[in-house]
Amino acid sequence: MIDFRKLTVYQIYPKSFKDSDGDGLGDLQGIIEKLDYIEELGVNCIWLTPIYPSPQKDNGYDVADYTAIDPRYGTMDDFDHLVTQCKKRDIIIMLDMVFNHTSDQHPWFQKAITDKKNKDYKNYYIFKVSDSEEPTNWISKFGGSTWEKINENEYYLHLFDKTQPDLNWENPQLRQEIYNIMEFWLKKGIRSFRFDVINLISKPEIYVDDHIGDGRRFYTDGPKIHEYLKELHKNTFGKYENTVTVGEMSSTTIDNCIKYSNPEEKELDMTFSFHHLKVDYENGDKWSDMAFDFLQLKKILIDWQIGMEQGGGHNALFWCNHDQPRIVSRFGNDIVYRVESAKMLATAMHMLKGTPYVYQGEEIGMTNPNFTSIDRYRDVESINYYAILKQQGKSDEEILKILRTKSRDNSRTPVQWNSTKNSGFTTGTPWIDTADNYTHINVVQALEDENSVFYHYKKLIKLRKDMDIISYGRFEPILENHNQIFAYLRKHKNEELLVVNNFYKKDVELDTLLDTFKEGEIIISNYDNVLWKNTLKLRPYESFVIKSRNRNTVI
């Protein structure tokens, strides 16, 4: 029986993971080649971002065929071989399902705009007629309008790129197509799914302009979203045992995520939310240059821990993914204290209540690549916003500084396997440049160093499997207003853990508030010892977890 609360999920972005044939793109055979490495890390689930046929306008999230494998990545036989090899290692595969939109090259959309006699496929998408101007003033997630004109007065909706038309979930025929797709993969033995921006699928009954925002308030956690997810559960994965599901939730709320992930609701197992990764957005603007707000970060993490726990929901825990910059460059110190801060950030997240997700390369402390030219960027969002920021009057220097901290390409550079050319990712020319620091930050180096970031992650993953308190224990925050320390307790039955994390490079001392744990057992730490005499002294980015020897005293 799979217990997703004890799982740690390893996210693979196939395009950048490992290239087996020298064409510069990662592929399924490359993943198979590295399964022993994944097994060594200790994870029991790998999430693959989309591997379906796609024009790659949005790196595979523009799907042209949901039940085939993109030739760039291999064949269906390769996929079946991957499934077999994963089973041998007790690793389950989580597939990424993109059901808010398709590619404009998907046969459904092509028929919708070319087949004048058959209107069925047109009703798979959201078309609106507007004579004077666009149907609404909503702004796309990638910049620009959410509407694309297809003839004199007709438009289709795309919340993302114009090549990604939104699906019409109001249409029961479309929903049945979705269920058929799910059944295809379920019959192949896949039992785990991640649903991309799934809380955007329910659109409003009436489309109106947004005079105070970008339109998202009209389609986020929409009016029928819980109805649709319950129906999806009932008609697909809910009929099978040992399934694991997670929904990516854009701009969502705790109340909705409780409903999405509370087992009694029969929707999903857990949810991704992103509020904690917007604390370096100045006035809510991603494309800005701002240091992260630590107190706001703590407040968001605490609110979601307490809120989801009280409501019976379940958090997906993460710092990194294919859409986010490298966390050690973002909230850590990727130059002087790269190892210490990477370990601290890992501990801070993995000891929370929820299911942790590790993004490829995170476990060795990979950093942002710090590209200095727009020519080195590949992401459609980054290229679009380069032009938008240019139009706003920003200089190349200002724009590139923002891209170096906020671009999605920061996480999409190839995994750094070794110190040979192209970091051992490919024998050809990689589709995107490798970060220059691959010569000293790579898997080979990490495996040879017993104090590396890799072994810290491995220990955290094993602790979650071994200690029920981490998987099931209650969360209690402490030192909530401290401007440098993120600390909390985990409690379960007669056990208690103290988790302390210094988020800065400055030393800091704490008073006797935590003396209950002074003689406790150190479970994990990123320094050799803990400096605890009259006071507790924390060094730069120091982090540790202590198990209390005296459970009768509660802080």
Coordinates of C-alpha atoms in Angstrom, one line a residue:
M1 CA 0.0 0.0 0.0
I2 CA 1.4 3.4 -1.0
D3 CA 1.4 6.0 1.7
F4 CA 2.0 9.3 0.0
R5 CA 2.7 11.0 3.3
K6 CA 6.0 9.0 3.5
L7 CA 6.9 9.5 -0.1
T8 CA 9.5 12.0 -1.4
V9 CA 8.9 12.7 -5.1
Y10 CA 11.8 13.4 -7.5
Q11 CA 10.9 15.7 -10.4
I12 CA 12.5 15.0 -13.7
Y13 CA 12.4 17.6 -16.5
P14 CA 13.3 15.0 -19.3
K15 CA 14.6 17.6 -21.8
S16 CA 17.4 18.5 -19.4
F17 CA 18.0 15.3 -17.4
K18 CA 20.2 13.0 -19.5
D19 CA 20.7 12.7 -23.2
S20 CA 21.5 9.1 -24.3
D21 CA 21.8 9.7 -28.1
G22 CA 23.8 12.9 -28.5
D23 CA 21.1 15.1 -30.0
G24 CA 21.3 17.6 -27.2
L25 CA 17.9 16.7 -25.6
G26 CA 17.4 14.5 -22.6
D27 CA 15.3 11.4 -23.3
L28 CA 13.7 8.3 -21.7
Q29 CA 16.8 6.1 -22.2
G30 CA 18.7 8.7 -20.3
I31 CA 16.3 8.5 -17.4
I32 CA 16.7 4.7 -17.4
E33 CA 20.4 5.1 -17.4
K34 CA 20.2 7.1 -14.2
L35 CA 17.7 5.1 -12.3
D36 CA 20.4 3.6 -10.0
Y37 CA 21.3 7.2 -9.0
I38 CA 17.7 8.0 -8.2
E39 CA 17.4 4.7 -6.2
E40 CA 20.6 5.7 -4.3
L41 CA 19.0 9.0 -3.3
G42 CA 16.1 7.0 -1.8
V43 CA 13.0 8.3 -3.5
N44 CA 10.2 6.0 -4.5
C45 CA 8.4 8.2 -7.0
I46 CA 9.6 10.1 -10.1
W47 CA 7.4 12.8 -11.7
L48 CA 8.0 13.3 -15.4
T49 CA 7.1 16.6 -16.9
P50 CA 5.2 16.1 -20.2
I51 CA 6.7 13.6 -22.6
Y52 CA 3.9 13.7 -25.2
P53 CA 4.2 14.9 -28.8
S54 CA 4.4 18.7 -28.7
P55 CA 5.6 21.7 -30.8
Q56 CA 7.5 22.6 -27.6
K57 CA 6.4 26.2 -27.6
D58 CA 6.1 25.8 -23.8
N59 CA 8.5 22.9 -23.4
G60 CA 5.9 20.2 -23.6
Y61 CA 3.1 21.8 -21.8
D62 CA 1.5 22.5 -25.2
V63 CA 0.4 18.9 -25.8
A64 CA -0.5 17.7 -29.4
D65 CA -1.3 14.1 -28.5
Y66 CA -2.0 12.9 -24.9
T67 CA -1.5 9.1 -25.6
A68 CA 1.8 9.0 -27.4
I69 CA 5.5 9.7 -26.7
D70 CA 7.3 12.6 -28.4
P71 CA 10.0 11.1 -30.7
R72 CA 12.4 13.6 -29.1
Y73 CA 12.2 11.5 -25.9
G74 CA 11.9 8.1 -27.5
T75 CA 9.2 5.6 -28.2
M76 CA 6.3 3.9 -26.3
D77 CA 8.5 0.9 -26.0
D78 CA 11.1 3.1 -24.3
F79 CA 8.4 4.2 -21.9
D80 CA 7.3 0.7 -21.2
H81 CA 10.9 -0.3 -20.5
L82 CA 11.2 2.7 -18.1
V83 CA 8.1 1.4 -16.3
T84 CA 9.5 -2.1 -16.0
Q85 CA 12.9 -0.8 -14.7
C86 CA 11.2 1.5 -12.1
K87 CA 9.1 -1.4 -10.8
K88 CA 12.3 -3.4 -10.2
R89 CA 13.5 -0.6 -8.0
D90 CA 10.1 0.0 -6.2
I91 CA 9.8 3.4 -7.9
I92 CA 6.4 4.7 -9.2
I93 CA 6.0 7.0 -12.1
M94 CA 4.0 10.2 -11.8
L95 CA 2.8 11.5 -15.2
D96 CA 2.1 15.2 -15.9
M97 CA -1.5 15.7 -17.2
V98 CA -2.1 19.1 -18.9
F99 CA -5.9 19.4 -19.1
N100 CA -6.4 23.2 -19.0
H101 CA -5.3 23.6 -22.5
T102 CA -3.8 21.8 -25.5
S103 CA -1.4 22.8 -28.3
D104 CA -2.9 24.6 -31.2
Q105 CA -1.5 21.7 -33.2
H106 CA -3.7 19.2 -31.4
P107 CA -6.1 17.5 -33.8
W108 CA -9.0 18.7 -31.8
F109 CA -8.1 22.3 -32.3
Q110 CA -7.1 21.9 -35.9
K111 CA -10.6 20.4 -36.6
A112 CA -12.2 23.2 -34.5
I113 CA -10.8 25.9 -36.8
T114 CA -10.9 24.1 -40.1
D115 CA -13.9 21.8 -40.1
K116 CA -16.8 24.2 -40.8
K117 CA -19.4 21.4 -41.0
N118 CA -18.6 19.6 -37.7
K119 CA -19.1 22.0 -34.8
D120 CA -18.4 19.3 -32.1
Y121 CA -14.6 20.1 -31.9
K122 CA -15.2 23.8 -31.8
N123 CA -17.1 23.2 -28.5
Y124 CA -14.0 21.6 -27.1
Y125 CA -12.5 25.1 -26.8
I126 CA -13.7 28.5 -25.7
F127 CA -14.5 30.8 -28.7
K128 CA -16.2 34.2 -28.3
V129 CA -17.5 36.7 -30.9
S130 CA -16.8 40.3 -30.2
D131 CA -17.4 43.0 -32.8
S132 CA -15.6 46.1 -31.4
E133 CA -12.7 44.8 -29.3
E134 CA -11.4 41.6 -27.5
P135 CA -14.0 39.8 -25.4
T136 CA -12.2 40.9 -22.1
N137 CA -9.1 42.8 -21.1
W138 CA -7.6 39.8 -19.3
I139 CA -3.8 39.4 -19.4
S140 CA -2.1 36.1 -20.2
K141 CA 0.2 34.4 -17.8
F142 CA 2.9 34.8 -20.3
G143 CA 2.1 38.5 -21.1
G144 CA -0.2 40.1 -23.6
S145 CA -3.9 39.4 -24.1
T146 CA -5.6 36.1 -23.3
W147 CA -7.5 36.3 -26.6
E148 CA -6.3 35.4 -30.1
K149 CA -8.3 36.5 -33.1
I150 CA -9.0 33.7 -35.7
N151 CA -11.2 35.8 -38.1
E152 CA -12.8 39.2 -38.4
N153 CA -14.7 39.1 -35.0
E154 CA -14.0 35.7 -33.4
Y155 CA -11.4 34.9 -30.7
Y156 CA -10.3 31.9 -28.7
L157 CA -9.2 32.0 -25.1
H158 CA -5.6 31.2 -24.0
L159 CA -4.6 31.8 -20.4
F160 CA -1.0 31.0 -21.4
D161 CA 0.7 31.3 -24.8
K162 CA -1.4 31.9 -27.8
T163 CA -0.4 28.4 -29.1
Q164 CA -2.2 26.9 -26.0
P165 CA -5.9 27.3 -26.4
D166 CA -8.0 26.6 -23.3
L167 CA -10.3 23.6 -23.2
N168 CA -14.0 24.0 -22.5
W169 CA -14.7 21.8 -19.5
E170 CA -18.4 22.8 -19.7
N171 CA -18.7 20.3 -22.6
P172 CA -19.4 16.8 -21.2
Q173 CA -18.0 15.3 -24.5
L174 CA -14.6 17.0 -23.8
R175 CA -14.6 15.7 -20.2
Q176 CA -15.2 12.2 -21.5
E177 CA -12.2 12.6 -23.8
I178 CA -10.1 13.5 -20.7
Y179 CA -11.4 10.4 -18.9
N180 CA -10.4 8.2 -21.9
I181 CA -6.9 9.7 -21.8
M182 CA -6.6 8.9 -18.1
E183 CA -7.9 5.4 -18.7
F184 CA -5.2 4.8 -21.4
W185 CA -2.4 5.5 -18.9
L186 CA -4.1 3.7 -16.0
K187 CA -4.3 0.6 -18.1
K188 CA -0.6 0.9 -18.7
G189 CA -0.1 0.6 -14.9
I190 CA 0.4 4.2 -14.2
R191 CA -1.1 5.1 -10.8
S192 CA 0.3 8.5 -10.1
F193 CA -0.6 11.8 -11.8
R194 CA 0.2 15.5 -11.4
F195 CA -2.5 17.8 -12.9
D196 CA -1.1 21.0 -14.4
V197 CA -2.8 24.3 -13.3
I198 CA -5.9 22.2 -12.7
N199 CA -7.7 24.9 -10.7
L200 CA -8.1 27.0 -13.8
I201 CA -10.3 24.6 -15.8
S202 CA -13.6 26.0 -14.5
K203 CA -14.3 29.3 -16.3
P204 CA -17.0 31.9 -15.4
E205 CA -20.5 31.8 -16.9
I206 CA -20.2 35.4 -18.0
Y207 CA -16.9 37.0 -19.3
V208 CA -16.4 40.6 -18.2
D209 CA -13.4 43.0 -18.0
D210 CA -11.3 43.1 -14.9
H211 CA -10.8 46.7 -13.9
I212 CA -8.7 46.0 -10.8
G213 CA -6.5 43.0 -11.9
D214 CA -5.4 40.8 -14.7
G215 CA -8.6 38.6 -14.9
R216 CA -7.4 35.7 -12.8
R217 CA -10.0 36.3 -10.1
F218 CA -12.7 35.3 -12.6
Y219 CA -11.3 31.9 -13.5
T220 CA -9.1 30.8 -10.5
D221 CA -10.8 28.1 -8.4
G222 CA -13.8 28.6 -10.6
P223 CA -17.5 27.9 -9.9
K224 CA -17.5 24.2 -11.0
I225 CA -13.9 23.3 -10.1
H226 CA -14.8 20.9 -7.3
E227 CA -17.6 19.3 -9.3
Y228 CA -15.1 18.7 -12.1
L229 CA -12.5 17.2 -9.9
K230 CA -14.9 14.9 -8.1
E231 CA -16.1 13.7 -11.5
L232 CA -12.5 13.2 -12.6
H233 CA -11.8 11.1 -9.5
K234 CA -15.0 9.0 -9.8
N235 CA -14.5 8.2 -13.5
T236 CA -10.7 7.6 -13.6
F237 CA -8.1 7.1 -10.8
G238 CA -10.7 6.8 -8.1
K239 CA -11.6 3.3 -9.4
Y240 CA -8.1 2.0 -8.8
E241 CA -6.0 1.3 -5.6
N242 CA -2.7 2.8 -4.7
T243 CA -3.0 6.0 -6.7
V244 CA -1.1 9.2 -5.8
T245 CA -2.4 12.5 -7.2
V246 CA -1.4 16.1 -6.9
G247 CA -2.8 19.3 -8.3
E248 CA -0.9 22.4 -9.3
M249 CA -3.0 25.3 -8.0
S250 CA -2.4 28.7 -9.4
S251 CA -3.2 31.7 -7.1
T252 CA -5.3 29.5 -4.9
T253 CA -6.6 29.7 -1.3
I254 CA -6.2 27.4 1.8
D255 CA -9.9 26.8 1.9
N256 CA -10.0 25.5 -1.6
C257 CA -6.9 23.4 -1.2
I258 CA -8.5 21.8 1.9
K259 CA -11.4 20.8 -0.3
Y260 CA -9.0 19.6 -3.1
S261 CA -7.0 17.4 -0.8
N262 CA -9.2 16.3 2.1
P263 CA -9.8 12.5 1.5
E264 CA -13.4 12.9 2.4
E265 CA -13.9 15.1 -0.7
K266 CA -12.7 12.5 -3.1
E267 CA -10.8 14.9 -5.3
L268 CA -6.9 14.8 -5.1
D269 CA -4.3 13.7 -2.5
M270 CA -2.4 16.9 -2.3
T271 CA -1.9 20.4 -3.8
F272 CA 0.9 22.6 -4.9
S273 CA 0.5 26.3 -4.0
F274 CA 2.9 29.0 -4.8
H275 CA 2.3 31.9 -2.4
H276 CA 5.6 31.2 -0.6
L277 CA 7.5 31.7 -3.8
K278 CA 6.1 35.2 -4.5
V279 CA 7.8 36.8 -1.5
D280 CA 10.4 38.3 -3.8
Y281 CA 7.8 39.8 -6.2
E282 CA 7.8 43.6 -5.7
N283 CA 4.1 44.7 -5.4
G284 CA 3.2 41.3 -6.8
D285 CA 5.2 41.7 -9.9
K286 CA 7.4 38.6 -10.7
W287 CA 9.5 40.6 -13.2
S288 CA 11.1 42.8 -10.5
D289 CA 14.4 42.8 -8.7
M290 CA 13.7 42.5 -5.0
A291 CA 15.2 40.6 -2.0
F292 CA 12.9 38.0 -0.5
D293 CA 10.7 39.1 2.5
F294 CA 11.7 36.5 5.2
L295 CA 8.9 37.3 7.6
Q296 CA 6.3 37.1 4.9
L297 CA 7.8 33.7 3.8
K298 CA 7.5 32.4 7.3
K299 CA 4.0 33.6 7.7
I300 CA 2.8 31.9 4.5
L301 CA 4.5 28.6 5.3
I302 CA 3.1 28.7 8.8
D303 CA -0.4 29.7 7.7
W304 CA -0.5 26.8 5.1
Q305 CA 0.8 24.3 7.6
I306 CA -1.8 25.2 10.2
G307 CA -4.6 25.8 7.9
M308 CA -4.2 22.6 5.9
E309 CA -3.7 20.5 9.0
Q310 CA -6.8 21.9 10.7
G311 CA -8.9 21.3 7.6
G312 CA -7.6 17.8 6.9
G313 CA -5.8 18.8 3.7
H314 CA -2.3 17.8 2.5
N315 CA 0.5 20.0 1.2
A316 CA 3.0 19.2 -1.5
L317 CA 6.2 20.7 -0.1
F318 CA 8.7 22.2 -2.5
W319 CA 11.2 25.0 -3.2
C320 CA 12.1 24.1 -6.8
N321 CA 10.5 23.0 -10.0
H322 CA 10.9 23.6 -13.7
D323 CA 9.1 26.9 -13.4
Q324 CA 11.1 28.3 -10.4
P325 CA 14.7 29.6 -10.0
R326 CA 17.1 27.5 -8.1
I327 CA 16.4 27.9 -4.4
V328 CA 20.0 28.1 -3.2
S329 CA 20.5 31.1 -5.5
R330 CA 17.1 32.6 -4.5
F331 CA 16.8 32.3 -0.7
G332 CA 20.3 30.9 0.1
N333 CA 23.9 31.9 -0.7
D334 CA 25.2 30.2 -3.8
I335 CA 28.8 31.4 -3.5
V336 CA 30.3 31.5 0.0
Y337 CA 27.7 29.3 1.8
R338 CA 26.3 27.2 -1.0
V339 CA 26.5 23.8 0.8
E340 CA 25.4 25.2 4.1
S341 CA 22.4 27.1 2.8
A342 CA 21.3 24.3 0.4
K343 CA 21.2 21.9 3.3
M344 CA 19.4 24.4 5.6
L345 CA 16.7 25.1 2.9
A346 CA 16.3 21.3 2.5
T347 CA 15.8 20.7 6.2
A348 CA 13.4 23.7 6.6
M349 CA 11.1 22.3 3.9
H350 CA 11.5 18.5 4.4
M351 CA 10.7 18.6 8.1
L352 CA 7.3 20.3 7.5
K353 CA 4.1 18.3 7.3
G354 CA 3.3 17.2 3.7
T355 CA 4.9 15.4 0.8
P356 CA 8.3 16.8 -0.3
Y357 CA 9.3 17.2 -3.9
V358 CA 12.9 17.4 -5.0
Y359 CA 13.7 18.9 -8.4
Q360 CA 16.5 17.4 -10.5
G361 CA 19.8 18.9 -9.5
E362 CA 18.4 20.4 -6.2
E363 CA 19.9 17.5 -4.4
I364 CA 23.5 18.5 -5.4
G365 CA 22.9 22.2 -4.8
M366 CA 22.8 23.3 -8.5
T367 CA 22.6 27.1 -8.9
N368 CA 21.1 29.6 -11.3
P369 CA 23.3 29.8 -14.5
N370 CA 23.6 33.6 -14.5
F371 CA 23.3 34.0 -18.2
T372 CA 24.5 37.4 -19.4
S373 CA 22.8 37.5 -22.9
I374 CA 19.2 37.1 -24.0
D375 CA 20.5 34.8 -26.7
R376 CA 21.1 32.1 -24.1
Y377 CA 17.5 32.0 -22.9
R378 CA 15.0 29.6 -24.4
D379 CA 11.8 30.0 -22.4
V380 CA 8.8 31.6 -24.1
E381 CA 7.8 33.5 -21.0
S382 CA 11.3 35.0 -20.5
I383 CA 11.6 36.0 -24.2
N384 CA 8.1 37.6 -24.1
Y385 CA 8.9 39.5 -21.0
Y386 CA 12.3 40.7 -22.3
A387 CA 10.3 42.4 -25.1
I388 CA 7.7 43.7 -22.6
L389 CA 10.3 45.1 -20.2
K390 CA 12.2 46.6 -23.1
Q391 CA 9.0 48.5 -24.2
Q392 CA 8.6 49.7 -20.6
G393 CA 12.0 51.5 -21.0
K394 CA 14.2 49.2 -19.0
S395 CA 17.8 48.8 -20.2
D396 CA 19.3 45.5 -21.3
E397 CA 21.4 45.4 -18.1
E398 CA 18.3 45.8 -15.9
I399 CA 16.3 43.2 -17.8
L400 CA 19.0 40.6 -17.8
K401 CA 19.5 41.1 -14.0
I402 CA 15.8 40.3 -13.5
L403 CA 16.0 37.3 -15.8
R404 CA 19.0 36.0 -14.0
T405 CA 16.9 35.8 -10.8
K406 CA 13.4 35.1 -12.2
S407 CA 13.6 33.2 -15.5
R408 CA 12.2 29.7 -15.6
D409 CA 15.3 28.8 -17.6
N410 CA 17.3 29.1 -14.3
S411 CA 16.0 25.6 -13.4
R412 CA 16.1 24.2 -16.9
T413 CA 19.8 24.0 -17.6
P414 CA 21.2 20.4 -17.9
V415 CA 21.8 18.3 -14.8
Q416 CA 25.4 18.5 -14.0
W417 CA 26.5 14.8 -14.0
N418 CA 30.3 15.3 -14.1
S419 CA 33.1 17.7 -14.9
T420 CA 33.5 16.7 -18.6
K421 CA 32.3 18.8 -21.5
N422 CA 28.6 19.8 -21.2
S423 CA 28.6 18.3 -17.7
G424 CA 28.2 14.8 -19.0
F425 CA 24.6 15.6 -20.1
T426 CA 25.2 15.1 -23.8
T427 CA 27.9 14.3 -26.3
G428 CA 26.3 16.8 -28.7
T429 CA 25.2 20.4 -28.3
P430 CA 22.8 20.9 -25.5
W431 CA 19.5 22.5 -26.3
I432 CA 20.3 25.1 -23.6
D433 CA 23.7 26.0 -22.2
T434 CA 25.0 24.3 -19.1
A435 CA 25.8 26.5 -16.1
D436 CA 29.5 27.3 -16.0
N437 CA 30.1 25.9 -12.5
Y438 CA 29.5 22.3 -13.6
T439 CA 33.2 21.6 -13.2
H440 CA 32.9 21.7 -9.4
I441 CA 29.2 21.3 -8.8
N442 CA 28.2 17.9 -10.2
V443 CA 26.9 14.4 -9.3
V444 CA 30.3 12.7 -9.3
Q445 CA 31.7 15.2 -6.9
A446 CA 28.6 15.0 -4.7
L447 CA 28.8 11.2 -4.4
E448 CA 32.4 11.3 -3.5
D449 CA 32.0 13.8 -0.7
E450 CA 30.2 12.3 2.4
N451 CA 29.4 15.8 3.5
S452 CA 27.8 16.9 0.3
V453 CA 24.3 18.3 -0.3
F454 CA 23.3 14.9 -1.8
Y455 CA 23.8 12.9 1.3
H456 CA 21.9 15.5 3.4
Y457 CA 18.9 15.0 1.1
K458 CA 19.3 11.3 1.2
K459 CA 19.2 11.4 5.0
L460 CA 16.1 13.6 5.0
I461 CA 14.3 11.3 2.6
K462 CA 15.2 8.3 4.8
L463 CA 14.1 10.1 8.0
R464 CA 10.6 10.7 6.6
K465 CA 10.3 7.0 5.8
D466 CA 11.6 5.9 9.2
M467 CA 10.0 8.5 11.6
D468 CA 6.2 8.7 11.8
I469 CA 6.5 12.0 13.6
I470 CA 7.8 13.6 10.3
S471 CA 5.0 12.1 8.2
Y472 CA 2.1 12.4 10.6
G473 CA 3.1 14.7 13.4
R474 CA 1.4 18.0 14.3
F475 CA 3.1 21.3 13.3
E476 CA 3.6 24.1 15.8
P477 CA 5.5 27.3 15.0
I478 CA 7.8 29.0 17.5
L479 CA 9.8 32.2 17.3
E480 CA 7.3 33.4 14.7
N481 CA 8.5 37.1 14.7
H482 CA 12.3 36.4 14.7
N483 CA 13.7 38.2 11.7
Q484 CA 16.4 35.6 11.0
I485 CA 15.2 32.2 12.3
F486 CA 12.5 29.8 11.0
A487 CA 11.8 27.3 13.8
Y488 CA 9.0 25.0 14.6
L489 CA 8.1 21.8 16.5
R490 CA 6.7 18.6 15.3
K491 CA 4.7 16.5 17.8
H492 CA 3.3 12.9 17.5
K493 CA 2.2 10.6 20.3
N494 CA 5.0 10.9 22.9
E495 CA 7.6 12.3 20.6
E496 CA 8.7 15.8 19.9
L497 CA 11.1 17.4 17.4
L498 CA 12.7 20.8 17.3
V499 CA 13.6 22.2 13.9
V500 CA 15.8 25.4 13.7
N501 CA 16.9 27.1 10.6
N502 CA 19.1 30.3 10.2
F503 CA 18.2 31.9 6.9
Y504 CA 21.1 34.3 6.9
K505 CA 24.8 34.5 6.9
K506 CA 24.9 36.3 10.2
D507 CA 25.6 34.5 13.5
V508 CA 22.7 34.7 15.9
E509 CA 22.1 33.7 19.5
L510 CA 18.9 32.4 21.1
D511 CA 18.1 32.4 24.8
T512 CA 16.9 29.6 27.0
L513 CA 13.5 29.3 25.4
L514 CA 14.6 26.0 23.8
D515 CA 16.4 24.5 26.8
T516 CA 14.0 21.5 26.8
F517 CA 15.9 20.2 23.9
K518 CA 19.4 21.0 25.1
E519 CA 20.2 17.4 26.0
G520 CA 18.2 15.9 23.1
E521 CA 19.4 13.8 20.2
I522 CA 20.6 15.6 17.0
I523 CA 18.7 13.9 14.2
I524 CA 20.3 15.9 11.3
S525 CA 22.5 19.0 11.1
N526 CA 24.5 20.9 8.5
Y527 CA 27.4 21.6 10.9
D528 CA 29.4 19.0 12.8
N529 CA 28.1 20.1 16.2
V530 CA 25.6 22.4 17.8
L531 CA 27.0 25.3 19.9
W532 CA 24.7 25.2 22.9
K533 CA 26.1 26.4 26.2
N534 CA 24.3 29.1 28.2
T535 CA 22.7 30.2 24.9
L536 CA 22.2 28.6 21.5
K537 CA 24.5 30.1 19.0
L538 CA 23.7 29.6 15.3
R539 CA 26.3 30.0 12.6
P540 CA 25.7 31.2 9.0
Y541 CA 22.8 29.2 7.5
E542 CA 23.0 26.7 10.3
S543 CA 20.2 24.2 10.6
F544 CA 19.4 21.2 12.8
V545 CA 16.7 18.9 14.1
I546 CA 16.7 17.7 17.7
K547 CA 14.6 15.0 19.2
S548 CA 13.6 15.8 22.8
R549 CA 14.6 13.3 25.6
N550 CA 12.0 14.9 27.9
R551 CA 8.6 14.8 26.2
N552 CA 6.8 15.7 29.5
T553 CA 7.9 19.3 29.1
V554 CA 6.1 21.1 26.3
I555 CA 7.1 24.5 25.0

